[in-house]
């Protein structure tokens, strides 16, 4: 797992976490530790999605399609916004963080090709977010529009291929030490000694 910083603009930076595989226990736990540094119980996470992942098997996609929609409907909300063509669609969701959320994030990771998620700032409602996404047509490279309008302090983006996580944030926001959080995952060989 590699970490590096990128300056997106004078006000926005991103921390890129690359070279991991969520199907490997050690990597999945490192990513889970990173997410637990960013999201806490009772936080509300907003999501935007575009199309199903083409690297996941059809059988697994079918299972995830049902399970993800059911979970969002039980613990939050899922809104299908627009079908773009046979393969692509735009949708948004929200969920309140609880103990199961971090495992659920891996289902989301496997199911959606494109995924952005963040904690909204106070006063930015889910209906505001739907309007925002419709206005920008899901075009927000690095989350710069979201962050520059101060709708969030940081935003997470699933990198293409699913082997990277990009955490964009405003320079005036103190991002937790995600590299340290990832390093606190014990090596599987140490766990079973």
PDB file of C-alpha atoms in Angstrom, residues 8-126:
ATOM      1  CA  UNK A   8      -5.479  19.819  -6.700  1.00  0.00           C
ATOM      2  CA  UNK A   9      -5.780  23.592  -6.311  1.00  0.00           C
ATOM      3  CA  UNK A  10      -4.595  26.342  -3.998  1.00  0.00           C
ATOM      4  CA  UNK A  11      -7.284  25.312  -1.497  1.00  0.00           C
ATOM      5  CA  UNK A  12      -7.685  21.566  -2.055  1.00  0.00           C
ATOM      6  CA  UNK A  13      -5.292  18.651  -1.615  1.00  0.00           C
ATOM      7  CA  UNK A  14      -5.695  14.919  -1.910  1.00  0.00           C
ATOM      8  CA  UNK A  15      -4.092  11.930  -0.286  1.00  0.00           C
ATOM      9  CA  UNK A  16      -3.906   8.962  -2.636  1.00  0.00           C
ATOM     10  CA  UNK A  17      -3.793   5.454  -1.213  1.00  0.00           C
ATOM     11  CA  UNK A  18      -2.819   2.968  -3.902  1.00  0.00           C
ATOM     12  CA  UNK A  19      -1.843  -0.600  -4.566  1.00  0.00           C
ATOM     13  CA  UNK A  20      -4.245  -2.605  -2.416  1.00  0.00           C
ATOM     14  CA  UNK A  21      -6.748  -5.402  -2.989  1.00  0.00           C
ATOM     15  CA  UNK A  22      -9.883  -5.484  -0.826  1.00  0.00           C
ATOM     16  CA  UNK A  23     -10.129  -9.238  -1.438  1.00  0.00           C
ATOM     17  CA  UNK A  24      -6.955  -9.717   0.615  1.00  0.00           C
ATOM     18  CA  UNK A  25      -7.625  -9.741   4.373  1.00  0.00           C
ATOM     19  CA  UNK A  26      -4.655  -7.553   5.316  1.00  0.00           C
ATOM     20  CA  UNK A  27      -5.440  -4.871   2.732  1.00  0.00           C
ATOM     21  CA  UNK A  28      -9.163  -4.897   3.564  1.00  0.00           C
ATOM     22  CA  UNK A  29      -8.399  -4.362   7.247  1.00  0.00           C
ATOM     23  CA  UNK A  30      -5.987  -1.538   6.461  1.00  0.00           C
ATOM     24  CA  UNK A  31      -8.682   0.192   4.389  1.00  0.00           C
ATOM     25  CA  UNK A  32     -11.224  -0.420   7.157  1.00  0.00           C
ATOM     26  CA  UNK A  33      -8.878   1.270   9.666  1.00  0.00           C
ATOM     27  CA  UNK A  34      -8.543   4.250   7.319  1.00  0.00           C
ATOM     28  CA  UNK A  35     -12.332   4.524   6.993  1.00  0.00           C
ATOM     29  CA  UNK A  36     -12.757   4.279  10.774  1.00  0.00           C
ATOM     30  CA  UNK A  37     -10.481   7.336  11.126  1.00  0.00           C
ATOM     31  CA  UNK A  38     -12.749   9.321   8.815  1.00  0.00           C
ATOM     32  CA  UNK A  39     -16.261   8.114   9.705  1.00  0.00           C
ATOM     33  CA  UNK A  40     -17.728   7.585  13.171  1.00  0.00           C
ATOM     34  CA  UNK A  41     -20.912   6.023  14.566  1.00  0.00           C
ATOM     35  CA  UNK A  42     -23.957   8.207  13.927  1.00  0.00           C
ATOM     36  CA  UNK A  43     -22.236  10.230  11.169  1.00  0.00           C
ATOM     37  CA  UNK A  44     -24.267  10.381   7.974  1.00  0.00           C
ATOM     38  CA  UNK A  45     -22.430   9.505   4.773  1.00  0.00           C
ATOM     39  CA  UNK A  46     -23.629  10.712   1.366  1.00  0.00           C
ATOM     40  CA  UNK A  47     -22.695   8.721  -1.749  1.00  0.00           C
ATOM     41  CA  UNK A  48     -22.770   9.180  -5.502  1.00  0.00           C
ATOM     42  CA  UNK A  49     -22.517   6.220  -7.869  1.00  0.00           C
ATOM     43  CA  UNK A  50     -22.157   5.627 -11.585  1.00  0.00           C
ATOM     44  CA  UNK A  51     -22.710   2.190 -13.118  1.00  0.00           C
ATOM     45  CA  UNK A  52     -21.952  -1.323 -11.949  1.00  0.00           C
ATOM     46  CA  UNK A  53     -18.377  -2.550 -11.666  1.00  0.00           C
ATOM     47  CA  UNK A  54     -17.293  -4.613 -14.673  1.00  0.00           C
ATOM     48  CA  UNK A  55     -14.543  -6.430 -12.761  1.00  0.00           C
ATOM     49  CA  UNK A  56     -17.036  -8.231 -10.479  1.00  0.00           C
ATOM     50  CA  UNK A  57     -18.672 -11.485 -11.633  1.00  0.00           C
ATOM     51  CA  UNK A  58     -22.274 -11.354 -12.882  1.00  0.00           C
ATOM     52  CA  UNK A  59     -23.420 -13.708 -10.118  1.00  0.00           C
ATOM     53  CA  UNK A  60     -21.809 -11.529  -7.441  1.00  0.00           C
ATOM     54  CA  UNK A  61     -23.249  -8.358  -9.024  1.00  0.00           C
ATOM     55  CA  UNK A  62     -26.757  -9.828  -8.870  1.00  0.00           C
ATOM     56  CA  UNK A  63     -26.348 -10.704  -5.174  1.00  0.00           C
ATOM     57  CA  UNK A  64     -24.875  -7.299  -4.357  1.00  0.00           C
ATOM     58  CA  UNK A  65     -27.532  -5.405  -6.342  1.00  0.00           C
ATOM     59  CA  UNK A  66     -30.273  -6.818  -4.115  1.00  0.00           C
ATOM     60  CA  UNK A  67     -28.350  -6.642  -0.842  1.00  0.00           C
ATOM     61  CA  UNK A  68     -27.090  -3.068  -1.305  1.00  0.00           C
ATOM     62  CA  UNK A  69     -30.489  -1.619  -2.196  1.00  0.00           C
ATOM     63  CA  UNK A  70     -32.099  -3.457   0.748  1.00  0.00           C
ATOM     64  CA  UNK A  71     -29.417  -2.182   3.132  1.00  0.00           C
ATOM     65  CA  UNK A  72     -29.715   1.414   1.968  1.00  0.00           C
ATOM     66  CA  UNK A  73     -33.506   1.237   2.209  1.00  0.00           C
ATOM     67  CA  UNK A  74     -33.290  -0.186   5.743  1.00  0.00           C
ATOM     68  CA  UNK A  75     -30.574   2.109   7.156  1.00  0.00           C
ATOM     69  CA  UNK A  76     -30.718   5.165   4.921  1.00  0.00           C
ATOM     70  CA  UNK A  77     -31.927   5.988   1.450  1.00  0.00           C
ATOM     71  CA  UNK A  78     -31.034   5.127  -2.155  1.00  0.00           C
ATOM     72  CA  UNK A  79     -32.202   7.265  -5.090  1.00  0.00           C
ATOM     73  CA  UNK A  80     -31.804   6.203  -8.706  1.00  0.00           C
ATOM     74  CA  UNK A  81     -31.500   9.465 -10.636  1.00  0.00           C
ATOM     75  CA  UNK A  82     -30.891   8.717 -14.286  1.00  0.00           C
ATOM     76  CA  UNK A  83     -30.184   5.904 -16.717  1.00  0.00           C
ATOM     77  CA  UNK A  84     -27.475   7.119 -19.095  1.00  0.00           C
ATOM     78  CA  UNK A  85     -27.307   4.082 -21.395  1.00  0.00           C
ATOM     79  CA  UNK A  86     -27.476   0.283 -21.146  1.00  0.00           C
ATOM     80  CA  UNK A  87     -24.505   0.076 -18.779  1.00  0.00           C
ATOM     81  CA  UNK A  88     -24.368   3.413 -16.978  1.00  0.00           C
ATOM     82  CA  UNK A  89     -26.630   5.149 -14.471  1.00  0.00           C
ATOM     83  CA  UNK A  90     -26.376   7.886 -11.864  1.00  0.00           C
ATOM     84  CA  UNK A  91     -27.595   7.346  -8.317  1.00  0.00           C
ATOM     85  CA  UNK A  92     -27.072   8.749  -4.840  1.00  0.00           C
ATOM     86  CA  UNK A  93     -27.516   7.361  -1.349  1.00  0.00           C
ATOM     87  CA  UNK A  94     -27.114   8.165   2.301  1.00  0.00           C
ATOM     88  CA  UNK A  95     -26.577   5.980   5.343  1.00  0.00           C
ATOM     89  CA  UNK A  96     -25.953   6.521   9.049  1.00  0.00           C
ATOM     90  CA  UNK A  97     -22.704   4.976  10.229  1.00  0.00           C
ATOM     91  CA  UNK A  98     -22.927   2.020  12.604  1.00  0.00           C
ATOM     92  CA  UNK A  99     -20.782  -1.023  13.333  1.00  0.00           C
ATOM     93  CA  UNK A 100     -21.816  -2.843  10.138  1.00  0.00           C
ATOM     94  CA  UNK A 101     -21.098   0.121   7.827  1.00  0.00           C
ATOM     95  CA  UNK A 102     -17.415  -0.649   7.313  1.00  0.00           C
ATOM     96  CA  UNK A 103     -18.090  -4.184   6.048  1.00  0.00           C
ATOM     97  CA  UNK A 104     -20.936  -2.819   3.911  1.00  0.00           C
ATOM     98  CA  UNK A 105     -18.468  -0.408   2.296  1.00  0.00           C
ATOM     99  CA  UNK A 106     -16.684  -3.408   0.738  1.00  0.00           C
ATOM    100  CA  UNK A 107     -19.928  -4.534  -0.903  1.00  0.00           C
ATOM    101  CA  UNK A 108     -20.326  -1.022  -2.289  1.00  0.00           C
ATOM    102  CA  UNK A 109     -16.713  -1.131  -3.476  1.00  0.00           C
ATOM    103  CA  UNK A 110     -17.300  -4.393  -5.359  1.00  0.00           C
ATOM    104  CA  UNK A 111     -20.660  -3.371  -6.845  1.00  0.00           C
ATOM    105  CA  UNK A 112     -20.172   0.194  -8.095  1.00  0.00           C
ATOM    106  CA  UNK A 113     -17.624   1.170 -10.731  1.00  0.00           C
ATOM    107  CA  UNK A 114     -17.566   4.795  -9.621  1.00  0.00           C
ATOM    108  CA  UNK A 115     -18.174   5.808  -6.024  1.00  0.00           C
ATOM    109  CA  UNK A 116     -17.707   9.039  -4.071  1.00  0.00           C
ATOM    110  CA  UNK A 117     -18.613   9.365  -0.385  1.00  0.00           C
ATOM    111  CA  UNK A 118     -18.318  12.005   2.326  1.00  0.00           C
ATOM    112  CA  UNK A 119     -19.828  13.493   5.487  1.00  0.00           C
ATOM    113  CA  UNK A 120     -21.901  16.571   4.621  1.00  0.00           C
ATOM    114  CA  UNK A 121     -21.381  19.795   6.521  1.00  0.00           C
ATOM    115  CA  UNK A 122     -24.189  20.953   8.770  1.00  0.00           C
ATOM    116  CA  UNK A 123     -27.082  22.400   6.797  1.00  0.00           C
ATOM    117  CA  UNK A 124     -26.295  20.529   3.558  1.00  0.00           C
ATOM    118  CA  UNK A 125     -29.244  18.141   3.270  1.00  0.00           C
ATOM    119  CA  UNK A 126     -29.659  15.030   1.159  1.00  0.00           C
TER     120      UNK A 126
END
